[in-house]
Every structure is written in structure tokens, then in C-alpha cells.
Amino acid sequence: MPVMKKLVAADIVLGEPLPFSIFDERGNLLLRKGIAIAMPDQVDRLVTRGALIEDTRPEAGLAGAGRPQRSSPMPAAAPTEPVFERIAGLALNLKHIVATALRTPEQIDLPARIGKIARTIQELCRADLDSMLAAPYLDYQNPYIIVHQLMGAVLTEVVAERKGVDVEQRVSMICGALTRDWGQLSLQGELDSLTGPLSDGLKQRVRAHPTRGIEMLEQAGVTDACWLESIRAHHERLDGSGYPNQLKGDQIPLGGRVLAIADVFSAMGKPRPYRNRVLGPQNALREIYLKVGSEMDE
């Protein structure tokens, strides 16, 4: 069985795929090989909690030769697929749904497929919320639009659940979070190739994406009012400075308020060519709290 050693900061190169998987002291998988860690404080937290990796030094194998090994923290076979693996599968599934919906929407039952992903997100948040919050931040494999939708969906479940929203209404909100930027899909190639700020024309097209997204979803068979209204209002702001309808205060439905927080927090964590700053989670929360009562719902 492999010999394990405690992780040290020097084992990890920021921004580079991990050459090993990382486990906790009980052998539970924390991060799978190939995932990139981008922030030093993530490394510090892993080191502080005593995370383990396989010791590949030649002397480690020799030291254990010829004598019984103590029980290794590396599990021989995990009873269930790790959360990081399952959310990676959700990302692939969402990519497939998006591509099919754009090309041949009649071939899929879109409300059912998105609803299934939403319920899986609820299940995984109950099982391992830390991994669910971390996985999208550490995903550098999938397109921004996919990761952004998934991160927003996870955050929507967290905020709505703690707000006391019932399970079924949360499913509708999560479905909204998973599809909130579909009206922007036709612009995504143009947005991804930008090397500077949005032009006025492109900005106007971006601001129309909630309305366009609802049209696409209705054409694909979505009739859930909470799902659609959450998307329509996710860029509205309490002070009326949002879009597309400049709604104020109580005019904004709860789903729109929740999606707004999830969308803003998620967007602050991923680099974009037209965004000057990328913030870590704590600074993103600070930015949001500074807007509480004016733009964001307390």
C-alpha cells in the first residue's frame, strides 16, 4: 500500500495541475489529481489541517519494505464517488444540455434535465458543502459560462436554504441559476475574445440577456414561473439601478434577489478580459456587504 506523508506548501505549484490527490487524515479525498490550486490561502488551509499525499520519494518505499504496513489513510475503494468527481460530471452534463438546446432543442426534455441537475446539487450540498463551494473555484477546465452557472446554482441553494425557502421552490431557483445566462450564449465567443472593456453596443446586448434567456427557455418548454421570474430579475437592484426593467425594492421577487447575490459573488471569483479585478471569496463578500440595502438584499 502506498506510504503517505503530510502535505507541505512546497509540494504545490500555484496554478499548475496537482500531480497527486490530496486526502484528509481519515483517508477521505479532498482534491483529486489534476485540479489546480490558484490561491495561497487554500494551500495554507490544507497544510494546517494536516492533509496527506502519497510519498513518492524512493526512501519512503524502502523504509516500508520488509515489515507490515500500518493502516494507510488512502482508501482502497471509496463507497461513493467523491463530490469533486460528481460536480465535474454535472459540468459535462450541463455543457451537453446547452449545446443540444442551442442546436436541436426538440431532442431533449430541458425542464427535466435541468431539474435533475438542480436536485443533484441539493443532494451534494447536503453531503459536502465545502467541496461544492470549492469545486467551481478550482475548475480551470470548463468554459467560464458553465462554471459560472454551476457556482451560482450552489450559492443559490445555500442562500435560499438558510433563508428558509422550501425544497421545491429552491429547485426552481437553482434551475434559474443554472440557466440565468442562456440569453448571453450567442455573445459568449465575442465576450471571451475581448481584450478590453465592453463597447456600448455589446453592453446593450448583454443587458438584454435576461429577456432573451426567458424566450429561449419558454421555447424549450419551461413554464415554471419562479424559474423564469428569477432569471428575469437577477440583474435588478434594490435601488432601481439594475436591468432590464429597473425594478425597485419589493418589486423584485425573492428568486431574483437570491440569484443576484449568487451571480455577483460567483462573477467576482473568475477572471474575465473585461473585468479589472478578480477577488477572493472574503473580498467578494466584503464588496457585496457594502452594497447591502442599496443594491443587494440584506
mmCIF file of C-alpha atoms in Angstrom:
data_model
loop_
_atom_site.group_PDB
_atom_site.id
_atom_site.type_symbol
_atom_site.label_atom_id
_atom_site.label_comp_id
_atom_site.label_asym_id
_atom_site.label_seq_id
_atom_site.Cartn_x
_atom_site.Cartn_y
_atom_site.Cartn_z
ATOM 1 C CA MET A 1 0.000 0.000 0.000
ATOM 2 C CA PRO A 2 1.311 3.500 -0.679
ATOM 3 C CA VAL A 3 3.166 5.388 2.039
ATOM 4 C CA MET A 4 1.576 8.715 2.916
ATOM 5 C CA LYS A 5 3.154 11.933 4.088
ATOM 6 C CA LYS A 6 1.863 15.264 5.285
ATOM 7 C CA LEU A 7 1.444 17.905 2.642
ATOM 8 C CA VAL A 8 3.809 20.892 2.787
ATOM 9 C CA ALA A 9 3.387 24.147 0.888
ATOM 10 C CA ALA A 10 6.398 23.378 -1.337
ATOM 11 C CA ASP A 11 4.555 20.358 -2.751
ATOM 12 C CA ILE A 12 2.107 22.617 -4.622
ATOM 13 C CA VAL A 13 2.801 24.952 -7.534
ATOM 14 C CA LEU A 14 0.050 27.582 -7.722
ATOM 15 C CA GLY A 15 -1.954 27.446 -10.932
ATOM 16 C CA GLU A 16 -0.476 24.100 -12.008
ATOM 17 C CA PRO A 17 -2.466 20.825 -12.042
ATOM 18 C CA LEU A 18 -1.825 18.751 -8.926
ATOM 19 C CA PRO A 19 0.463 15.750 -9.660
ATOM 20 C CA PHE A 20 -1.200 13.846 -6.795
ATOM 21 C CA SER A 21 -4.508 13.549 -4.985
ATOM 22 C CA ILE A 22 -4.879 15.093 -1.516
ATOM 23 C CA PHE A 23 -6.582 13.313 1.406
ATOM 24 C CA ASP A 24 -7.560 14.176 4.948
ATOM 25 C CA GLU A 25 -6.208 12.278 7.947
ATOM 26 C CA ARG A 26 -9.002 9.689 7.655
ATOM 27 C CA GLY A 27 -8.332 8.978 4.001
ATOM 28 C CA ASN A 28 -11.215 10.994 2.584
ATOM 29 C CA LEU A 29 -10.449 12.550 -0.785
ATOM 30 C CA LEU A 30 -10.150 16.346 -0.604
ATOM 31 C CA LEU A 31 -8.735 17.230 -4.033
ATOM 32 C CA ARG A 32 -8.206 14.899 -6.969
ATOM 33 C CA LYS A 33 -5.045 14.797 -9.076
ATOM 34 C CA GLY A 34 -5.188 17.299 -11.963
ATOM 35 C CA ILE A 35 -7.083 20.057 -10.131
ATOM 36 C CA ALA A 36 -5.251 23.411 -9.984
ATOM 37 C CA ILE A 37 -4.979 25.488 -6.812
ATOM 38 C CA ALA A 38 -4.725 29.197 -7.531
ATOM 39 C CA MET A 39 -4.699 30.878 -4.115
ATOM 40 C CA PRO A 40 -2.008 30.653 -1.380
ATOM 41 C CA ASP A 41 -4.567 30.654 1.426
ATOM 42 C CA GLN A 42 -6.061 27.437 0.026
ATOM 43 C CA VAL A 43 -2.649 25.808 0.343
ATOM 44 C CA ASP A 44 -2.250 27.156 3.873
ATOM 45 C CA ARG A 45 -5.590 25.685 4.926
ATOM 46 C CA LEU A 46 -4.690 22.256 3.558
ATOM 47 C CA VAL A 47 -1.335 22.296 5.349
ATOM 48 C CA THR A 48 -2.911 23.494 8.610
ATOM 49 C CA ARG A 49 -5.488 20.695 8.634
ATOM 50 C CA GLY A 50 -2.747 18.071 8.143
ATOM 51 C CA ALA A 51 -3.689 16.993 4.617
ATOM 52 C CA LEU A 52 -1.883 13.920 3.248
ATOM 53 C CA ILE A 53 -0.411 12.942 -0.113
ATOM 54 C CA GLU A 54 1.343 9.836 -1.367
ATOM 55 C CA ASP A 55 5.058 9.886 -0.544
ATOM 56 C CA THR A 56 6.831 9.181 -3.847
ATOM 57 C CA ARG A 57 10.378 9.535 -2.525
ATOM 58 C CA PRO A 58 12.462 6.374 -3.117
ATOM 59 C CA GLU A 59 13.422 6.144 0.558
ATOM 60 C CA ALA A 60 9.746 6.123 1.544
ATOM 61 C CA GLY A 61 9.177 2.851 -0.278
ATOM 62 C CA LEU A 62 12.400 1.329 1.102
ATOM 63 C CA ALA A 63 11.535 2.353 4.625
ATOM 64 C CA GLY A 64 8.352 0.357 4.497
ATOM 65 C CA ALA A 65 9.784 -2.725 2.768
ATOM 66 C CA GLY A 66 10.020 -5.971 4.705
ATOM 67 C CA ARG A 67 7.697 -5.004 7.574
ATOM 68 C CA PRO A 68 3.940 -4.836 7.984
ATOM 69 C CA GLN A 69 2.404 -1.531 6.995
ATOM 70 C CA ARG A 70 0.194 0.372 9.379
ATOM 71 C CA SER A 71 -3.258 1.036 8.054
ATOM 72 C CA SER A 72 -2.976 3.630 5.313
ATOM 73 C CA PRO A 73 -5.276 6.646 5.199
ATOM 74 C CA MET A 74 -5.636 6.072 1.438
ATOM 75 C CA PRO A 75 -8.968 4.281 0.944
ATOM 76 C CA ALA A 76 -8.783 1.044 -1.022
ATOM 77 C CA ALA A 77 -12.156 1.723 -2.611
ATOM 78 C CA ALA A 78 -14.424 4.684 -1.996
ATOM 79 C CA PRO A 79 -18.027 3.635 -1.389
ATOM 80 C CA THR A 80 -19.350 6.618 -3.289
ATOM 81 C CA GLU A 81 -17.926 8.882 -5.959
ATOM 82 C CA PRO A 82 -16.250 11.979 -4.421
ATOM 83 C CA VAL A 83 -18.158 15.246 -4.642
ATOM 84 C CA PHE A 84 -15.444 16.790 -6.817
ATOM 85 C CA GLU A 85 -15.931 13.995 -9.348
ATOM 86 C CA ARG A 86 -19.707 14.312 -9.276
ATOM 87 C CA ILE A 87 -19.745 18.077 -9.831
ATOM 88 C CA ALA A 88 -17.278 17.596 -12.695
ATOM 89 C CA GLY A 89 -19.854 15.237 -14.169
ATOM 90 C CA LEU A 90 -22.558 17.869 -13.684
ATOM 91 C CA ALA A 91 -20.425 20.364 -15.619
ATOM 92 C CA LEU A 92 -20.099 17.958 -18.546
ATOM 93 C CA ASN A 93 -23.823 17.264 -18.413
ATOM 94 C CA LEU A 94 -24.647 20.975 -18.401
ATOM 95 C CA LYS A 95 -22.327 21.567 -21.366
ATOM 96 C CA HIS A 96 -24.109 18.849 -23.307
ATOM 97 C CA ILE A 97 -27.540 20.236 -22.446
ATOM 98 C CA VAL A 98 -26.505 23.755 -23.511
ATOM 99 C CA ALA A 99 -25.088 22.531 -26.824
ATOM 100 C CA THR A 100 -28.164 20.407 -27.578
ATOM 101 C CA ALA A 101 -30.609 23.138 -26.541
ATOM 102 C CA LEU A 102 -28.942 25.588 -28.909
ATOM 103 C CA ARG A 103 -28.673 23.165 -31.811
ATOM 104 C CA THR A 104 -31.637 20.778 -31.573
ATOM 105 C CA PRO A 105 -33.788 21.707 -28.560
ATOM 106 C CA GLU A 106 -36.544 19.292 -29.603
ATOM 107 C CA GLN A 107 -34.240 16.354 -28.801
ATOM 108 C CA ILE A 108 -34.221 16.872 -25.022
ATOM 109 C CA ASP A 109 -36.689 17.425 -22.221
ATOM 110 C CA LEU A 110 -34.908 20.511 -20.976
ATOM 111 C CA PRO A 111 -37.025 21.189 -17.844
ATOM 112 C CA ALA A 112 -36.500 17.601 -16.664
ATOM 113 C CA ARG A 113 -32.763 17.567 -17.407
ATOM 114 C CA ILE A 114 -32.068 20.875 -15.673
ATOM 115 C CA GLY A 115 -34.343 19.881 -12.796
ATOM 116 C CA LYS A 116 -32.340 16.693 -12.278
ATOM 117 C CA ILE A 117 -29.097 18.681 -12.052
ATOM 118 C CA ALA A 118 -30.744 21.063 -9.567
ATOM 119 C CA ARG A 119 -31.790 18.203 -7.279
ATOM 120 C CA THR A 120 -28.332 16.654 -7.502
ATOM 121 C CA ILE A 121 -26.828 19.970 -6.421
ATOM 122 C CA GLN A 122 -29.126 19.981 -3.389
ATOM 123 C CA GLU A 123 -28.050 16.423 -2.550
ATOM 124 C CA LEU A 124 -24.341 17.199 -2.877
ATOM 125 C CA CYS A 125 -24.627 20.392 -0.824
ATOM 126 C CA ARG A 126 -26.095 18.309 2.000
ATOM 127 C CA ALA A 127 -23.307 15.735 1.632
ATOM 128 C CA ASP A 128 -20.255 18.034 1.428
ATOM 129 C CA LEU A 129 -20.900 21.761 1.212
ATOM 130 C CA ASP A 130 -17.220 22.744 1.463
ATOM 131 C CA SER A 131 -16.342 20.721 -1.638
ATOM 132 C CA MET A 132 -19.351 22.071 -3.509
ATOM 133 C CA LEU A 133 -18.275 25.646 -2.828
ATOM 134 C CA ALA A 134 -14.641 24.927 -3.672
ATOM 135 C CA ALA A 135 -15.021 22.858 -6.841
ATOM 136 C CA PRO A 136 -16.159 25.620 -9.231
ATOM 137 C CA TYR A 137 -13.415 27.960 -7.975
ATOM 138 C CA LEU A 138 -10.825 25.287 -8.746
ATOM 139 C CA ASP A 139 -12.282 24.382 -12.153
ATOM 140 C CA TYR A 140 -9.990 25.687 -14.872
ATOM 141 C CA GLN A 141 -11.009 23.022 -17.391
ATOM 142 C CA ASN A 142 -14.541 24.056 -18.332
ATOM 143 C CA PRO A 143 -15.710 27.265 -20.052
ATOM 144 C CA TYR A 144 -16.433 30.235 -17.822
ATOM 145 C CA ILE A 145 -20.131 30.243 -18.709
ATOM 146 C CA ILE A 146 -20.556 26.650 -17.426
ATOM 147 C CA VAL A 147 -18.563 27.128 -14.222
ATOM 148 C CA HIS A 148 -20.321 30.443 -13.527
ATOM 149 C CA GLN A 149 -23.762 28.830 -13.811
ATOM 150 C CA LEU A 150 -22.770 25.948 -11.517
ATOM 151 C CA MET A 151 -21.223 28.209 -8.884
ATOM 152 C CA GLY A 152 -24.296 30.413 -8.913
ATOM 153 C CA ALA A 153 -26.520 27.353 -8.524
ATOM 154 C CA VAL A 154 -24.582 26.121 -5.474
ATOM 155 C CA LEU A 155 -24.717 29.562 -3.875
ATOM 156 C CA THR A 156 -28.430 29.841 -4.635
ATOM 157 C CA GLU A 157 -29.088 26.609 -2.755
ATOM 158 C CA VAL A 158 -27.005 27.795 0.219
ATOM 159 C CA VAL A 159 -28.627 31.236 0.477
ATOM 160 C CA ALA A 160 -32.194 30.066 -0.173
ATOM 161 C CA GLU A 161 -31.935 27.123 2.235
ATOM 162 C CA ARG A 162 -30.669 29.361 5.032
ATOM 163 C CA LYS A 163 -33.425 31.840 4.216
ATOM 164 C CA GLY A 164 -35.947 29.044 4.914
ATOM 165 C CA VAL A 165 -37.210 28.618 1.354
ATOM 166 C CA ASP A 166 -38.889 25.222 0.900
ATOM 167 C CA VAL A 167 -37.208 22.466 -1.103
ATOM 168 C CA GLU A 168 -39.348 22.667 -4.233
ATOM 169 C CA GLN A 169 -39.087 26.440 -4.547
ATOM 170 C CA ARG A 170 -35.325 26.111 -4.121
ATOM 171 C CA VAL A 171 -35.268 23.643 -7.022
ATOM 172 C CA SER A 172 -36.951 26.282 -9.199
ATOM 173 C CA MET A 173 -34.413 28.905 -8.106
ATOM 174 C CA ILE A 174 -31.496 26.561 -8.759
ATOM 175 C CA CYS A 175 -32.888 25.841 -12.230
ATOM 176 C CA GLY A 176 -32.949 29.598 -12.757
ATOM 177 C CA ALA A 177 -29.344 29.896 -11.603
ATOM 178 C CA LEU A 178 -28.253 27.095 -13.960
ATOM 179 C CA THR A 179 -29.824 28.860 -16.959
ATOM 180 C CA ARG A 180 -29.671 32.515 -15.987
ATOM 181 C CA ASP A 181 -27.156 33.485 -18.687
ATOM 182 C CA TRP A 182 -28.525 31.433 -21.571
ATOM 183 C CA GLY A 183 -29.633 34.608 -23.298
ATOM 184 C CA GLN A 184 -25.955 35.532 -23.443
ATOM 185 C CA LEU A 185 -24.732 32.302 -25.053
ATOM 186 C CA SER A 186 -24.759 33.748 -28.578
ATOM 187 C CA LEU A 187 -22.454 36.526 -27.344
ATOM 188 C CA GLN A 188 -20.081 34.303 -25.410
ATOM 189 C CA GLY A 189 -17.489 33.877 -28.149
ATOM 190 C CA GLU A 190 -17.324 37.636 -28.593
ATOM 191 C CA LEU A 191 -17.061 38.183 -24.833
ATOM 192 C CA ASP A 192 -14.331 35.558 -24.443
ATOM 193 C CA SER A 193 -12.208 37.217 -27.147
ATOM 194 C CA LEU A 194 -12.374 40.709 -25.649
ATOM 195 C CA THR A 195 -9.131 42.353 -24.595
ATOM 196 C CA GLY A 196 -10.684 45.417 -23.018
ATOM 197 C CA PRO A 197 -13.944 46.922 -21.740
ATOM 198 C CA LEU A 198 -17.300 46.191 -23.374
ATOM 199 C CA SER A 199 -18.341 48.535 -26.168
ATOM 200 C CA ASP A 200 -21.623 50.401 -25.703
ATOM 201 C CA GLY A 201 -23.296 48.226 -28.320
ATOM 202 C CA LEU A 202 -22.153 44.985 -26.758
ATOM 203 C CA LYS A 203 -23.104 46.259 -23.321
ATOM 204 C CA GLN A 204 -26.674 46.848 -24.516
ATOM 205 C CA ARG A 205 -26.851 43.339 -25.960
ATOM 206 C CA VAL A 206 -25.575 41.904 -22.682
ATOM 207 C CA ARG A 207 -28.208 43.859 -20.743
ATOM 208 C CA ALA A 208 -30.920 42.237 -22.872
ATOM 209 C CA HIS A 209 -29.834 38.698 -21.989
ATOM 210 C CA PRO A 210 -32.369 38.037 -19.160
ATOM 211 C CA THR A 211 -35.278 38.699 -21.539
ATOM 212 C CA ARG A 212 -33.682 36.727 -24.353
ATOM 213 C CA GLY A 213 -32.932 33.842 -21.992
ATOM 214 C CA ILE A 214 -36.558 33.601 -20.888
ATOM 215 C CA GLU A 215 -37.679 33.482 -24.525
ATOM 216 C CA MET A 216 -35.275 30.609 -25.209
ATOM 217 C CA LEU A 217 -36.402 28.663 -22.142
ATOM 218 C CA GLU A 218 -40.099 29.149 -22.886
ATOM 219 C CA GLN A 219 -39.499 27.861 -26.409
ATOM 220 C CA ALA A 220 -37.793 24.820 -24.840
ATOM 221 C CA GLY A 221 -40.836 24.061 -22.680
ATOM 222 C CA VAL A 222 -40.086 25.812 -19.388
ATOM 223 C CA THR A 223 -43.296 27.041 -17.713
ATOM 224 C CA ASP A 224 -42.172 27.290 -14.057
ATOM 225 C CA ALA A 225 -42.965 30.896 -13.050
ATOM 226 C CA CYS A 226 -40.416 31.039 -10.209
ATOM 227 C CA TRP A 227 -37.663 29.726 -12.528
ATOM 228 C CA LEU A 228 -38.431 32.297 -15.220
ATOM 229 C CA GLU A 229 -39.044 35.267 -12.932
ATOM 230 C CA SER A 230 -35.809 34.567 -11.028
ATOM 231 C CA ILE A 231 -33.921 34.885 -14.305
ATOM 232 C CA ARG A 232 -35.829 37.986 -15.388
ATOM 233 C CA ALA A 233 -34.909 39.785 -12.158
ATOM 234 C CA HIS A 234 -31.404 38.548 -11.379
ATOM 235 C CA HIS A 235 -29.791 41.771 -12.623
ATOM 236 C CA GLU A 236 -32.332 44.073 -10.967
ATOM 237 C CA ARG A 237 -31.110 46.049 -7.938
ATOM 238 C CA LEU A 238 -32.993 47.315 -4.895
ATOM 239 C CA ASP A 239 -32.239 50.951 -5.724
ATOM 240 C CA GLY A 240 -33.595 50.609 -9.273
ATOM 241 C CA SER A 241 -30.165 50.740 -10.929
ATOM 242 C CA GLY A 242 -30.442 47.244 -12.429
ATOM 243 C CA TYR A 243 -31.861 45.874 -15.665
ATOM 244 C CA PRO A 244 -33.844 45.084 -17.768
ATOM 245 C CA ASN A 245 -36.852 46.744 -16.057
ATOM 246 C CA GLN A 246 -35.265 48.941 -13.334
ATOM 247 C CA LEU A 247 -37.358 47.277 -10.635
ATOM 248 C CA LYS A 248 -37.029 48.580 -7.069
ATOM 249 C CA GLY A 249 -37.363 47.104 -3.596
ATOM 250 C CA ASP A 250 -40.285 44.743 -3.169
ATOM 251 C CA GLN A 251 -40.937 44.754 -6.906
ATOM 252 C CA ILE A 252 -38.030 42.291 -7.186
ATOM 253 C CA PRO A 253 -39.097 38.673 -6.468
ATOM 254 C CA LEU A 254 -37.208 36.638 -3.881
ATOM 255 C CA GLY A 255 -35.698 34.388 -6.547
ATOM 256 C CA GLY A 256 -34.245 37.394 -8.349
ATOM 257 C CA ARG A 257 -32.726 38.704 -5.108
ATOM 258 C CA VAL A 258 -31.122 35.374 -4.294
ATOM 259 C CA LEU A 259 -29.795 34.870 -7.819
ATOM 260 C CA ALA A 260 -28.387 38.407 -7.791
ATOM 261 C CA ILE A 261 -26.215 37.640 -4.764
ATOM 262 C CA ALA A 262 -25.118 34.296 -6.188
ATOM 263 C CA ASP A 263 -24.378 35.804 -9.612
ATOM 264 C CA VAL A 264 -22.327 38.720 -8.288
ATOM 265 C CA PHE A 265 -20.335 36.589 -5.840
ATOM 266 C CA SER A 266 -19.584 33.971 -8.493
ATOM 267 C CA ALA A 267 -18.598 36.541 -11.127
ATOM 268 C CA MET A 268 -16.095 38.186 -8.784
ATOM 269 C CA GLY A 269 -14.161 34.940 -8.428
ATOM 270 C CA LYS A 270 -13.285 34.196 -12.042
ATOM 271 C CA PRO A 271 -11.064 36.236 -14.400
ATOM 272 C CA ARG A 272 -12.611 37.899 -17.442
ATOM 273 C CA PRO A 273 -10.808 40.053 -20.052
ATOM 274 C CA TYR A 274 -13.157 42.997 -19.465
ATOM 275 C CA ARG A 275 -13.040 42.829 -15.647
ATOM 276 C CA ASN A 276 -10.264 44.726 -13.872
ATOM 277 C CA ARG A 277 -10.237 42.747 -10.642
ATOM 278 C CA VAL A 278 -10.668 39.171 -9.540
ATOM 279 C CA LEU A 279 -11.429 38.909 -5.838
ATOM 280 C CA GLY A 280 -11.054 36.063 -3.395
ATOM 281 C CA PRO A 281 -14.167 34.873 -1.526
ATOM 282 C CA GLN A 282 -13.646 37.107 1.516
ATOM 283 C CA ASN A 283 -13.137 40.263 -0.527
ATOM 284 C CA ALA A 284 -16.082 39.347 -2.760
ATOM 285 C CA LEU A 285 -18.282 39.062 0.322
ATOM 286 C CA ARG A 286 -16.999 42.418 1.534
ATOM 287 C CA GLU A 287 -17.937 44.033 -1.785
ATOM 288 C CA ILE A 288 -21.429 42.558 -1.556
ATOM 289 C CA TYR A 289 -21.950 43.638 2.057
ATOM 290 C CA LEU A 290 -21.000 47.188 1.106
ATOM 291 C CA LYS A 291 -23.968 47.148 -1.301
ATOM 292 C CA VAL A 292 -26.483 45.758 1.200
ATOM 293 C CA GLY A 293 -29.581 47.938 1.377
ATOM 294 C CA SER A 294 -28.743 49.882 -1.755
ATOM 295 C CA GLU A 295 -28.272 47.224 -4.427
ATOM 296 C CA MET A 296 -28.255 43.882 -2.591
ATOM 297 C CA ASP A 297 -30.919 42.354 -0.359
ATOM 298 C CA GLU A 298 -29.847 42.114 3.283
#
